[in-house]
Amino acid sequence: MKRDFLRLWDFTSEEITGIIERALALKSGVDANLCPLIGKSLWLLFEKPSTRTRISFEVGIYQLGGQSIYMKPSEIQIGRGESTADTARVLSRYLDGIIIRTFEHSKLEEFAANSDIPVINGLSDLHHPCQVLADLMTIKEKKGVIEGTRIAYIGDGNNVANSLMEAAGRMGLSLSIACPEGYEPDAVILEQARAGNGEIIILRDPKEAAGRADVIYTDVWVSMGQEGSAETKRKKFSAYQVNASLLACAKKDVIVMHCLPAHRGEEITDDVIDGPQSVVFDQAENRLHSQKALLEMLIR
Ligand code: CP
Ligand code: NVA
């Protein structure tokens, strides 16, 4: 029975823990010569730009012995109106897995429902689960423990915030999301995640969130596809910058995370992202290791 990874909630806490442990082992060089994807082909369908997700998946697939195939949507028949369902049915006959970055989350669900091979969400408007796998790995690496870790997410209640809420529910994190009114994360995902093991608080004051945090996390104010609301959002979010004054309210050993790409000078300042508490480039590296562990688990 194939498994998909469309959202973090698709996996149990034991499965997530297993992926993180395996990712840390892979990072340390264990089994570097094992090639579990020999003879396997995976397709990347990206309808939005990407640096980290696309390259780390392509490199990870290669390192595991498989081949990745990338084509722009405009180069395939989807670009000329072939249905998602028909495309999924046909590609299941050639491939061993598909990684999709798209707008509507429902497109991923439709792809997964019509395909016999694992579908992995490389980011949708609602979720960014691969990012949050790497984030959890980074927290384990830097803090030694995941359960009970206090995360202050400062900024837009977007796809990354939604996936962090699911991580909180599954892994027992304490997550405080500080955002302006009207920019809260998805209400349905929040309710579901709150039924899990963690604690999720939505508040307005970034300093209140940062004061109790082990991790301060931020993401862009304007996500891909939201460019039309950029001016409004920049005004609304001006008090939500992760800067030296916010860090001064936090614990001395707080670490700073950002999924990247960063809009330096907007949601985060240069001195913070380049400062000693920032772990953002280790976090970005961990995309590679955590996705290799994910592929080992899913691709049969
Ligand atoms: N963090 C992340 O997903 O980056 P890319 O958009 O570059 O893939
Ligand atoms: N929230 C951002 C994440 C980018 C990796 C976006 O969707 O554009």
PDB file of C-alpha atoms and ligand atoms in Angstrom:
ATOM      1  CA  MET A   1       0.000   0.000   0.000  1.00  0.00           C
ATOM      2  CA  LYS A   2       1.589   3.276  -1.087  1.00  0.00           C
ATOM      3  CA  ARG A   3       1.966   6.128   1.383  1.00  0.00           C
ATOM      4  CA  ASP A   4       1.769   9.824   0.498  1.00  0.00           C
ATOM      5  CA  PHE A   5       3.273  12.750   2.386  1.00  0.00           C
ATOM      6  CA  LEU A   6       0.914  15.638   1.731  1.00  0.00           C
ATOM      7  CA  ARG A   7       0.976  17.071   5.255  1.00  0.00           C
ATOM      8  CA  LEU A   8       2.811  16.346   8.484  1.00  0.00           C
ATOM      9  CA  TRP A   9      -0.414  14.945   9.960  1.00  0.00           C
ATOM     10  CA  ASP A  10      -0.126  12.000   7.508  1.00  0.00           C
ATOM     11  CA  PHE A  11       2.579  10.509   9.752  1.00  0.00           C
ATOM     12  CA  THR A  12       2.503   9.337  13.367  1.00  0.00           C
ATOM     13  CA  SER A  13       4.884  10.796  15.932  1.00  0.00           C
ATOM     14  CA  GLU A  14       6.808   7.489  15.856  1.00  0.00           C
ATOM     15  CA  GLU A  15       7.211   7.727  12.077  1.00  0.00           C
ATOM     16  CA  ILE A  16       8.372  11.342  12.288  1.00  0.00           C
ATOM     17  CA  THR A  17      10.843  10.438  15.045  1.00  0.00           C
ATOM     18  CA  GLY A  18      12.125   7.576  12.885  1.00  0.00           C
ATOM     19  CA  ILE A  19      12.705   9.888   9.916  1.00  0.00           C
ATOM     20  CA  ILE A  20      14.561  12.413  12.082  1.00  0.00           C
ATOM     21  CA  GLU A  21      16.793   9.748  13.655  1.00  0.00           C
ATOM     22  CA  ARG A  22      17.556   8.309  10.229  1.00  0.00           C
ATOM     23  CA  ALA A  23      18.241  11.766   8.803  1.00  0.00           C
ATOM     24  CA  LEU A  24      20.717  12.504  11.600  1.00  0.00           C
ATOM     25  CA  ALA A  25      22.426   9.167  10.919  1.00  0.00           C
ATOM     26  CA  LEU A  26      22.610   9.876   7.175  1.00  0.00           C
ATOM     27  CA  LYS A  27      24.067  13.302   7.933  1.00  0.00           C
ATOM     28  CA  SER A  28      26.779  11.667  10.047  1.00  0.00           C
ATOM     29  CA  GLY A  29      27.797   9.532   7.063  1.00  0.00           C
ATOM     30  CA  VAL A  30      26.178   6.215   8.003  1.00  0.00           C
ATOM     31  CA  ASP A  31      25.232   4.030   4.995  1.00  0.00           C
ATOM     32  CA  ALA A  32      26.655   6.585   2.555  1.00  0.00           C
ATOM     33  CA  ASN A  33      27.121   3.829  -0.024  1.00  0.00           C
ATOM     34  CA  LEU A  34      23.641   2.328   0.239  1.00  0.00           C
ATOM     35  CA  CYS A  35      21.612   3.137  -2.865  1.00  0.00           C
ATOM     36  CA  PRO A  36      18.008   2.135  -2.104  1.00  0.00           C
ATOM     37  CA  LEU A  37      16.651   4.042  -5.120  1.00  0.00           C
ATOM     38  CA  ILE A  38      18.703   2.205  -7.773  1.00  0.00           C
ATOM     39  CA  GLY A  39      16.441   1.752 -10.807  1.00  0.00           C
ATOM     40  CA  LYS A  40      13.821   4.157  -9.420  1.00  0.00           C
ATOM     41  CA  SER A  41      12.600   7.332 -11.118  1.00  0.00           C
ATOM     42  CA  LEU A  42      10.946  10.287  -9.409  1.00  0.00           C
ATOM     43  CA  TRP A  43       9.321  13.260 -11.084  1.00  0.00           C
ATOM     44  CA  LEU A  44       9.351  16.820  -9.808  1.00  0.00           C
ATOM     45  CA  LEU A  45       6.391  18.955 -10.875  1.00  0.00           C
ATOM     46  CA  PHE A  46       6.908  22.521  -9.624  1.00  0.00           C
ATOM     47  CA  GLU A  47       4.341  25.203 -10.417  1.00  0.00           C
ATOM     48  CA  LYS A  48       6.128  27.759  -8.196  1.00  0.00           C
ATOM     49  CA  PRO A  49       9.821  28.701  -7.996  1.00  0.00           C
ATOM     50  CA  SER A  50      12.145  26.772  -5.696  1.00  0.00           C
ATOM     51  CA  THR A  51      15.820  26.663  -4.817  1.00  0.00           C
ATOM     52  CA  ARG A  52      16.165  24.450  -1.737  1.00  0.00           C
ATOM     53  CA  THR A  53      13.324  21.984  -2.255  1.00  0.00           C
ATOM     54  CA  ARG A  54      14.031  21.241  -5.880  1.00  0.00           C
ATOM     55  CA  ILE A  55      17.821  21.016  -5.635  1.00  0.00           C
ATOM     56  CA  SER A  56      17.862  19.075  -2.355  1.00  0.00           C
ATOM     57  CA  PHE A  57      15.388  16.540  -3.738  1.00  0.00           C
ATOM     58  CA  GLU A  58      17.299  16.160  -7.002  1.00  0.00           C
ATOM     59  CA  VAL A  59      20.632  15.739  -5.184  1.00  0.00           C
ATOM     60  CA  GLY A  60      19.103  13.420  -2.566  1.00  0.00           C
ATOM     61  CA  ILE A  61      17.539  11.169  -5.217  1.00  0.00           C
ATOM     62  CA  TYR A  62      20.883  10.987  -7.040  1.00  0.00           C
ATOM     63  CA  GLN A  63      22.768  10.191  -3.820  1.00  0.00           C
ATOM     64  CA  LEU A  64      20.305   7.361  -3.109  1.00  0.00           C
ATOM     65  CA  GLY A  65      20.939   5.885  -6.566  1.00  0.00           C
ATOM     66  CA  GLY A  66      17.754   7.013  -8.332  1.00  0.00           C
ATOM     67  CA  GLN A  67      17.014   9.449 -11.124  1.00  0.00           C
ATOM     68  CA  SER A  68      14.951  12.612 -10.920  1.00  0.00           C
ATOM     69  CA  ILE A  69      13.042  14.063 -13.838  1.00  0.00           C
ATOM     70  CA  TYR A  70      12.143  17.743 -13.892  1.00  0.00           C
ATOM     71  CA  MET A  71       9.990  19.459 -16.491  1.00  0.00           C
ATOM     72  CA  LYS A  72       8.341  22.846 -16.419  1.00  0.00           C
ATOM     73  CA  PRO A  73       4.523  22.667 -16.339  1.00  0.00           C
ATOM     74  CA  SER A  74       4.559  24.465 -19.703  1.00  0.00           C
ATOM     75  CA  GLU A  75       6.547  21.574 -21.235  1.00  0.00           C
ATOM     76  CA  ILE A  76       4.004  18.894 -20.369  1.00  0.00           C
ATOM     77  CA  GLN A  77       0.394  18.419 -21.400  1.00  0.00           C
ATOM     78  CA  ILE A  78      -0.908  19.732 -18.034  1.00  0.00           C
ATOM     79  CA  GLY A  79       0.093  23.131 -19.422  1.00  0.00           C
ATOM     80  CA  ARG A  80      -2.315  22.513 -22.325  1.00  0.00           C
ATOM     81  CA  GLY A  81      -5.201  21.387 -20.153  1.00  0.00           C
ATOM     82  CA  GLU A  82      -4.708  17.617 -19.608  1.00  0.00           C
ATOM     83  CA  SER A  83      -6.435  16.800 -16.339  1.00  0.00           C
ATOM     84  CA  THR A  84      -4.591  16.217 -13.082  1.00  0.00           C
ATOM     85  CA  ALA A  85      -6.303  12.835 -12.684  1.00  0.00           C
ATOM     86  CA  ASP A  86      -5.327  11.574 -16.159  1.00  0.00           C
ATOM     87  CA  THR A  87      -1.748  12.777 -15.689  1.00  0.00           C
ATOM     88  CA  ALA A  88      -1.535  11.031 -12.310  1.00  0.00           C
ATOM     89  CA  ARG A  89      -2.914   7.762 -13.715  1.00  0.00           C
ATOM     90  CA  VAL A  90      -0.434   7.682 -16.592  1.00  0.00           C
ATOM     91  CA  LEU A  91       2.615   8.716 -14.585  1.00  0.00           C
ATOM     92  CA  SER A  92       1.957   6.002 -12.002  1.00  0.00           C
ATOM     93  CA  ARG A  93       2.771   3.529 -14.751  1.00  0.00           C
ATOM     94  CA  TYR A  94       6.265   4.934 -15.347  1.00  0.00           C
ATOM     95  CA  LEU A  95       7.451   6.375 -12.070  1.00  0.00           C
ATOM     96  CA  ASP A  96       8.135   5.378  -8.461  1.00  0.00           C
ATOM     97  CA  GLY A  97       7.249   8.699  -6.825  1.00  0.00           C
ATOM     98  CA  ILE A  98       6.228  12.290  -7.521  1.00  0.00           C
ATOM     99  CA  ILE A  99       7.143  15.512  -5.730  1.00  0.00           C
ATOM    100  CA  ILE A 100       4.732  18.366  -6.393  1.00  0.00           C
ATOM    101  CA  ARG A 101       4.898  22.076  -5.533  1.00  0.00           C
ATOM    102  CA  THR A 102       1.646  23.801  -6.364  1.00  0.00           C
ATOM    103  CA  PHE A 103      -0.946  26.353  -5.264  1.00  0.00           C
ATOM    104  CA  GLU A 104      -4.182  24.603  -4.221  1.00  0.00           C
ATOM    105  CA  HIS A 105      -3.609  21.795  -1.743  1.00  0.00           C
ATOM    106  CA  SER A 106      -6.597  20.004  -3.314  1.00  0.00           C
ATOM    107  CA  LYS A 107      -4.548  19.441  -6.477  1.00  0.00           C
ATOM    108  CA  LEU A 108      -2.065  17.370  -4.474  1.00  0.00           C
ATOM    109  CA  GLU A 109      -4.907  15.384  -2.959  1.00  0.00           C
ATOM    110  CA  GLU A 110      -6.388  14.760  -6.407  1.00  0.00           C
ATOM    111  CA  PHE A 111      -2.992  13.673  -7.722  1.00  0.00           C
ATOM    112  CA  ALA A 112      -2.519  11.318  -4.772  1.00  0.00           C
ATOM    113  CA  ALA A 113      -6.032   9.855  -5.093  1.00  0.00           C
ATOM    114  CA  ASN A 114      -5.413   9.005  -8.744  1.00  0.00           C
ATOM    115  CA  SER A 115      -1.927   7.580  -8.494  1.00  0.00           C
ATOM    116  CA  ASP A 116      -0.562   4.255  -7.267  1.00  0.00           C
ATOM    117  CA  ILE A 117       2.785   5.748  -6.276  1.00  0.00           C
ATOM    118  CA  PRO A 118       3.757   8.022  -3.353  1.00  0.00           C
ATOM    119  CA  VAL A 119       3.040  11.715  -3.793  1.00  0.00           C
ATOM    120  CA  ILE A 120       5.154  14.140  -1.723  1.00  0.00           C
ATOM    121  CA  ASN A 121       4.113  17.730  -1.069  1.00  0.00           C
ATOM    122  CA  GLY A 122       6.993  20.054  -1.955  1.00  0.00           C
ATOM    123  CA  LEU A 123       4.845  23.024  -0.769  1.00  0.00           C
ATOM    124  CA  SER A 124       1.252  24.042  -1.315  1.00  0.00           C
ATOM    125  CA  ASP A 125      -0.650  27.127  -0.225  1.00  0.00           C
ATOM    126  CA  LEU A 126      -1.698  25.235   2.924  1.00  0.00           C
ATOM    127  CA  HIS A 127       1.262  23.063   3.927  1.00  0.00           C
ATOM    128  CA  HIS A 128       5.044  22.743   3.712  1.00  0.00           C
ATOM    129  CA  PRO A 129       5.661  19.407   5.434  1.00  0.00           C
ATOM    130  CA  CYS A 130       9.135  18.653   4.014  1.00  0.00           C
ATOM    131  CA  GLN A 131      10.333  21.980   5.410  1.00  0.00           C
ATOM    132  CA  VAL A 132       9.047  21.131   8.852  1.00  0.00           C
ATOM    133  CA  LEU A 133      10.689  17.683   8.834  1.00  0.00           C
ATOM    134  CA  ALA A 134      14.019  19.498   8.372  1.00  0.00           C
ATOM    135  CA  ASP A 135      13.021  21.999  11.068  1.00  0.00           C
ATOM    136  CA  LEU A 136      12.334  19.215  13.570  1.00  0.00           C
ATOM    137  CA  MET A 137      15.657  17.584  12.677  1.00  0.00           C
ATOM    138  CA  THR A 138      17.395  20.919  13.263  1.00  0.00           C
ATOM    139  CA  ILE A 139      15.718  21.381  16.652  1.00  0.00           C
ATOM    140  CA  LYS A 140      16.801  17.871  17.680  1.00  0.00           C
ATOM    141  CA  GLU A 141      20.331  18.590  16.461  1.00  0.00           C
ATOM    142  CA  LYS A 142      20.645  21.961  18.212  1.00  0.00           C
ATOM    143  CA  LYS A 143      18.533  21.499  21.336  1.00  0.00           C
ATOM    144  CA  GLY A 144      18.818  17.710  21.851  1.00  0.00           C
ATOM    145  CA  VAL A 145      15.096  17.307  22.361  1.00  0.00           C
ATOM    146  CA  ILE A 146      11.900  18.002  20.424  1.00  0.00           C
ATOM    147  CA  GLU A 147       9.062  17.325  22.863  1.00  0.00           C
ATOM    148  CA  GLY A 148       8.406  20.306  25.093  1.00  0.00           C
ATOM    149  CA  THR A 149      10.527  22.707  23.005  1.00  0.00           C
ATOM    150  CA  ARG A 150       8.992  26.181  22.935  1.00  0.00           C
ATOM    151  CA  ILE A 151       8.796  27.768  19.496  1.00  0.00           C
ATOM    152  CA  ALA A 152       7.785  31.378  18.883  1.00  0.00           C
ATOM    153  CA  TYR A 153       6.665  31.790  15.286  1.00  0.00           C
ATOM    154  CA  ILE A 154       6.604  35.490  14.465  1.00  0.00           C
ATOM    155  CA  GLY A 155       4.768  36.575  11.324  1.00  0.00           C
ATOM    156  CA  ASP A 156       2.276  35.383   8.750  1.00  0.00           C
ATOM    157  CA  GLY A 157      -0.034  32.444   9.494  1.00  0.00           C
ATOM    158  CA  ASN A 158       0.971  30.748   6.244  1.00  0.00           C
ATOM    159  CA  ASN A 159       1.788  27.254   4.936  1.00  0.00           C
ATOM    160  CA  VAL A 160       4.899  26.984   7.124  1.00  0.00           C
ATOM    161  CA  ALA A 161       2.937  28.071  10.221  1.00  0.00           C
ATOM    162  CA  ASN A 162       0.254  25.487   9.414  1.00  0.00           C
ATOM    163  CA  SER A 163       2.821  22.699   9.149  1.00  0.00           C
ATOM    164  CA  LEU A 164       4.499  23.854  12.375  1.00  0.00           C
ATOM    165  CA  MET A 165       1.106  23.572  14.094  1.00  0.00           C
ATOM    166  CA  GLU A 166       0.823  19.979  12.899  1.00  0.00           C
ATOM    167  CA  ALA A 167       4.358  19.362  14.171  1.00  0.00           C
ATOM    168  CA  ALA A 168       3.317  20.775  17.553  1.00  0.00           C
ATOM    169  CA  GLY A 169       0.293  18.475  17.684  1.00  0.00           C
ATOM    170  CA  ARG A 170       2.232  15.371  16.692  1.00  0.00           C
ATOM    171  CA  MET A 171       5.509  15.966  18.543  1.00  0.00           C
ATOM    172  CA  GLY A 172       4.420  17.765  21.717  1.00  0.00           C
ATOM    173  CA  LEU A 173       5.890  21.178  20.926  1.00  0.00           C
ATOM    174  CA  SER A 174       4.742  24.358  22.615  1.00  0.00           C
ATOM    175  CA  LEU A 175       4.086  26.741  19.719  1.00  0.00           C
ATOM    176  CA  SER A 176       3.207  30.426  20.117  1.00  0.00           C
ATOM    177  CA  ILE A 177       2.245  32.174  16.900  1.00  0.00           C
ATOM    178  CA  ALA A 178       2.424  35.971  17.026  1.00  0.00           C
ATOM    179  CA  CYS A 179       0.645  37.527  14.046  1.00  0.00           C
ATOM    180  CA  PRO A 180      -1.519  40.561  13.235  1.00  0.00           C
ATOM    181  CA  GLU A 181      -5.272  40.167  13.414  1.00  0.00           C
ATOM    182  CA  GLY A 182      -6.606  38.639  10.192  1.00  0.00           C
ATOM    183  CA  TYR A 183      -3.357  36.781   9.430  1.00  0.00           C
ATOM    184  CA  GLU A 184      -3.851  33.779  11.705  1.00  0.00           C
ATOM    185  CA  PRO A 185      -3.009  30.271  10.485  1.00  0.00           C
ATOM    186  CA  ASP A 186      -5.705  28.022   9.016  1.00  0.00           C
ATOM    187  CA  ALA A 187      -8.525  27.546  11.557  1.00  0.00           C
ATOM    188  CA  VAL A 188      -9.332  23.942  10.588  1.00  0.00           C
ATOM    189  CA  ILE A 189      -5.692  22.848  10.818  1.00  0.00           C
ATOM    190  CA  LEU A 190      -5.370  24.707  14.144  1.00  0.00           C
ATOM    191  CA  GLU A 191      -8.336  22.856  15.635  1.00  0.00           C
ATOM    192  CA  GLN A 192      -7.061  19.486  14.435  1.00  0.00           C
ATOM    193  CA  ALA A 193      -3.515  20.172  15.641  1.00  0.00           C
ATOM    194  CA  ARG A 194      -4.798  21.290  19.058  1.00  0.00           C
ATOM    195  CA  ALA A 195      -6.334  17.831  19.477  1.00  0.00           C
ATOM    196  CA  GLY A 196      -2.791  16.430  19.459  1.00  0.00           C
ATOM    197  CA  ASN A 197      -0.109  16.411  22.139  1.00  0.00           C
ATOM    198  CA  GLY A 198       1.262  19.928  21.930  1.00  0.00           C
ATOM    199  CA  GLU A 199       0.191  23.394  22.945  1.00  0.00           C
ATOM    200  CA  ILE A 200      -0.643  26.064  20.355  1.00  0.00           C
ATOM    201  CA  ILE A 201      -1.286  29.672  21.311  1.00  0.00           C
ATOM    202  CA  ILE A 202      -2.159  32.490  18.923  1.00  0.00           C
ATOM    203  CA  LEU A 203      -1.253  35.927  20.208  1.00  0.00           C
ATOM    204  CA  ARG A 204      -0.533  39.427  18.957  1.00  0.00           C
ATOM    205  CA  ASP A 205       2.600  40.511  20.835  1.00  0.00           C
ATOM    206  CA  PRO A 206       5.845  39.164  19.305  1.00  0.00           C
ATOM    207  CA  LYS A 207       7.802  39.993  22.473  1.00  0.00           C
ATOM    208  CA  GLU A 208       5.431  37.941  24.598  1.00  0.00           C
ATOM    209  CA  ALA A 209       5.948  34.971  22.261  1.00  0.00           C
ATOM    210  CA  ALA A 210       9.732  35.444  22.085  1.00  0.00           C
ATOM    211  CA  GLY A 211      10.155  35.810  25.853  1.00  0.00           C
ATOM    212  CA  ARG A 212       9.360  32.169  26.579  1.00  0.00           C
ATOM    213  CA  ALA A 213      10.935  30.632  23.470  1.00  0.00           C
ATOM    214  CA  ASP A 214      13.757  28.158  22.851  1.00  0.00           C
ATOM    215  CA  VAL A 215      13.375  28.797  19.114  1.00  0.00           C
ATOM    216  CA  ILE A 216      12.332  31.965  17.292  1.00  0.00           C
ATOM    217  CA  TYR A 217      11.065  31.157  13.798  1.00  0.00           C
ATOM    218  CA  THR A 218       9.970  33.448  11.007  1.00  0.00           C
ATOM    219  CA  ASP A 219       9.078  33.296   7.327  1.00  0.00           C
ATOM    220  CA  VAL A 220       8.370  35.827   4.598  1.00  0.00           C
ATOM    221  CA  TRP A 221       5.373  38.123   5.032  1.00  0.00           C
ATOM    222  CA  VAL A 222       4.418  37.697   1.371  1.00  0.00           C
ATOM    223  CA  SER A 223       4.316  34.080   0.224  1.00  0.00           C
ATOM    224  CA  MET A 224       4.528  32.955  -3.395  1.00  0.00           C
ATOM    225  CA  GLY A 225       1.284  33.792  -5.153  1.00  0.00           C
ATOM    226  CA  GLN A 226       0.398  36.628  -2.744  1.00  0.00           C
ATOM    227  CA  GLU A 227       2.399  39.348  -4.475  1.00  0.00           C
ATOM    228  CA  GLY A 228      -0.760  41.434  -5.021  1.00  0.00           C
ATOM    229  CA  SER A 229      -1.124  42.011  -1.261  1.00  0.00           C
ATOM    230  CA  ALA A 230       2.543  42.882  -0.682  1.00  0.00           C
ATOM    231  CA  GLU A 231       2.121  46.577   0.175  1.00  0.00           C
ATOM    232  CA  THR A 232      -0.738  45.979   2.637  1.00  0.00           C
ATOM    233  CA  LYS A 233       1.111  43.139   4.295  1.00  0.00           C
ATOM    234  CA  ARG A 234       4.359  45.079   4.696  1.00  0.00           C
ATOM    235  CA  LYS A 235       2.451  47.745   6.643  1.00  0.00           C
ATOM    236  CA  LYS A 236       0.502  45.249   8.762  1.00  0.00           C
ATOM    237  CA  PHE A 237       3.605  43.244   9.660  1.00  0.00           C
ATOM    238  CA  SER A 238       6.050  46.063  10.423  1.00  0.00           C
ATOM    239  CA  ALA A 239       5.939  45.293  14.171  1.00  0.00           C
ATOM    240  CA  TYR A 240       6.631  41.608  13.513  1.00  0.00           C
ATOM    241  CA  GLN A 241      10.273  41.837  12.446  1.00  0.00           C
ATOM    242  CA  VAL A 242      12.778  39.449  14.024  1.00  0.00           C
ATOM    243  CA  ASN A 243      15.529  41.912  14.989  1.00  0.00           C
ATOM    244  CA  ALA A 244      17.988  42.647  17.813  1.00  0.00           C
ATOM    245  CA  SER A 245      15.318  44.300  19.927  1.00  0.00           C
ATOM    246  CA  LEU A 246      13.139  41.166  19.778  1.00  0.00           C
ATOM    247  CA  LEU A 247      16.112  38.904  20.535  1.00  0.00           C
ATOM    248  CA  ALA A 248      16.909  41.051  23.573  1.00  0.00           C
ATOM    249  CA  CYS A 249      13.572  39.891  25.071  1.00  0.00           C
ATOM    250  CA  ALA A 250      14.432  36.212  24.547  1.00  0.00           C
ATOM    251  CA  LYS A 251      16.477  33.640  26.434  1.00  0.00           C
ATOM    252  CA  LYS A 252      20.253  33.822  25.920  1.00  0.00           C
ATOM    253  CA  ASP A 253      20.366  30.407  24.231  1.00  0.00           C
ATOM    254  CA  VAL A 254      17.431  30.972  21.887  1.00  0.00           C
ATOM    255  CA  ILE A 255      18.090  29.855  18.302  1.00  0.00           C
ATOM    256  CA  VAL A 256      16.723  31.633  15.247  1.00  0.00           C
ATOM    257  CA  MET A 257      15.194  29.696  12.362  1.00  0.00           C
ATOM    258  CA  HIS A 258      13.865  30.714   8.936  1.00  0.00           C
ATOM    259  CA  CYS A 259      12.844  28.360   6.140  1.00  0.00           C
ATOM    260  CA  LEU A 260      14.412  30.683   3.516  1.00  0.00           C
ATOM    261  CA  PRO A 261      14.314  32.466   1.147  1.00  0.00           C
ATOM    262  CA  ALA A 262      14.528  35.470   3.497  1.00  0.00           C
ATOM    263  CA  HIS A 263      13.506  38.976   2.623  1.00  0.00           C
ATOM    264  CA  ARG A 264      16.298  40.619   4.605  1.00  0.00           C
ATOM    265  CA  GLY A 265      15.211  43.890   6.156  1.00  0.00           C
ATOM    266  CA  GLU A 266      11.551  42.812   6.197  1.00  0.00           C
ATOM    267  CA  GLU A 267      10.742  39.834   8.445  1.00  0.00           C
ATOM    268  CA  ILE A 268      14.352  39.475   9.649  1.00  0.00           C
ATOM    269  CA  THR A 269      17.370  41.778   9.871  1.00  0.00           C
ATOM    270  CA  ASP A 270      20.868  41.025   8.567  1.00  0.00           C
ATOM    271  CA  ASP A 271      22.445  41.110  12.034  1.00  0.00           C
ATOM    272  CA  VAL A 272      20.057  38.422  13.295  1.00  0.00           C
ATOM    273  CA  ILE A 273      20.093  36.074  10.286  1.00  0.00           C
ATOM    274  CA  ASP A 274      23.893  36.322  10.101  1.00  0.00           C
ATOM    275  CA  GLY A 275      24.345  36.369  13.878  1.00  0.00           C
ATOM    276  CA  PRO A 276      25.549  33.653  16.278  1.00  0.00           C
ATOM    277  CA  GLN A 277      22.043  32.492  17.236  1.00  0.00           C
ATOM    278  CA  SER A 278      20.953  31.865  13.657  1.00  0.00           C
ATOM    279  CA  VAL A 279      20.870  28.227  12.510  1.00  0.00           C
ATOM    280  CA  VAL A 280      19.223  28.926   9.155  1.00  0.00           C
ATOM    281  CA  PHE A 281      21.943  27.466   6.933  1.00  0.00           C
ATOM    282  CA  ASP A 282      22.145  24.224   8.937  1.00  0.00           C
ATOM    283  CA  GLN A 283      18.343  24.167   8.717  1.00  0.00           C
ATOM    284  CA  ALA A 284      18.571  24.528   4.929  1.00  0.00           C
ATOM    285  CA  GLU A 285      21.210  21.763   4.727  1.00  0.00           C
ATOM    286  CA  ASN A 286      18.942  19.487   6.725  1.00  0.00           C
ATOM    287  CA  ARG A 287      16.385  19.564   3.913  1.00  0.00           C
ATOM    288  CA  LEU A 288      18.720  17.192   2.051  1.00  0.00           C
ATOM    289  CA  HIS A 289      19.196  14.695   4.881  1.00  0.00           C
ATOM    290  CA  SER A 290      15.583  14.642   6.079  1.00  0.00           C
ATOM    291  CA  GLN A 291      14.215  14.213   2.551  1.00  0.00           C
ATOM    292  CA  LYS A 292      16.636  11.334   1.905  1.00  0.00           C
ATOM    293  CA  ALA A 293      15.269   9.647   5.035  1.00  0.00           C
ATOM    294  CA  LEU A 294      11.724  10.360   3.817  1.00  0.00           C
ATOM    295  CA  LEU A 295      12.467   8.855   0.374  1.00  0.00           C
ATOM    296  CA  GLU A 296      13.996   5.743   1.976  1.00  0.00           C
ATOM    297  CA  MET A 297      10.773   5.280   3.911  1.00  0.00           C
ATOM    298  CA  LEU A 298       8.285   5.951   1.105  1.00  0.00           C
ATOM    299  CA  ILE A 299       9.787   4.727  -2.165  1.00  0.00           C
ATOM    300  CA  ARG A 300       9.548   0.965  -2.586  1.00  0.00           C
TER     301      ARG A 300
HETATM  302  N1   CP B   1      12.353  26.628   2.066  1.00  0.00           N
HETATM  303  C1   CP B   1      12.042  26.327   0.789  1.00  0.00           C
HETATM  304  O1   CP B   1      11.142  25.529   0.513  1.00  0.00           O
HETATM  305  O2   CP B   1      12.810  26.948  -0.131  1.00  0.00           O
HETATM  306  P1   CP B   1      12.614  26.917  -1.708  1.00  0.00           P
HETATM  307  O3   CP B   1      11.379  27.727  -2.018  1.00  0.00           O
HETATM  308  O4   CP B   1      13.863  27.549  -2.248  1.00  0.00           O
HETATM  309  O5   CP B   1      12.441  25.501  -2.164  1.00  0.00           O
HETATM  310  N1  NVA B   2       5.652  30.760   2.920  1.00  0.00           N
HETATM  311  C1  NVA B   2       6.625  30.756   1.860  1.00  0.00           C
HETATM  312  C2  NVA B   2       7.564  29.626   2.018  1.00  0.00           C
HETATM  313  C3  NVA B   2       8.646  29.566   0.984  1.00  0.00           C
HETATM  314  C4  NVA B   2       9.551  28.389   1.163  1.00  0.00           C
HETATM  315  C5  NVA B   2       5.910  30.689   0.511  1.00  0.00           C
HETATM  316  O1  NVA B   2       4.939  29.927   0.393  1.00  0.00           O
HETATM  317  O2  NVA B   2       6.298  31.405  -0.404  1.00  0.00           O
END
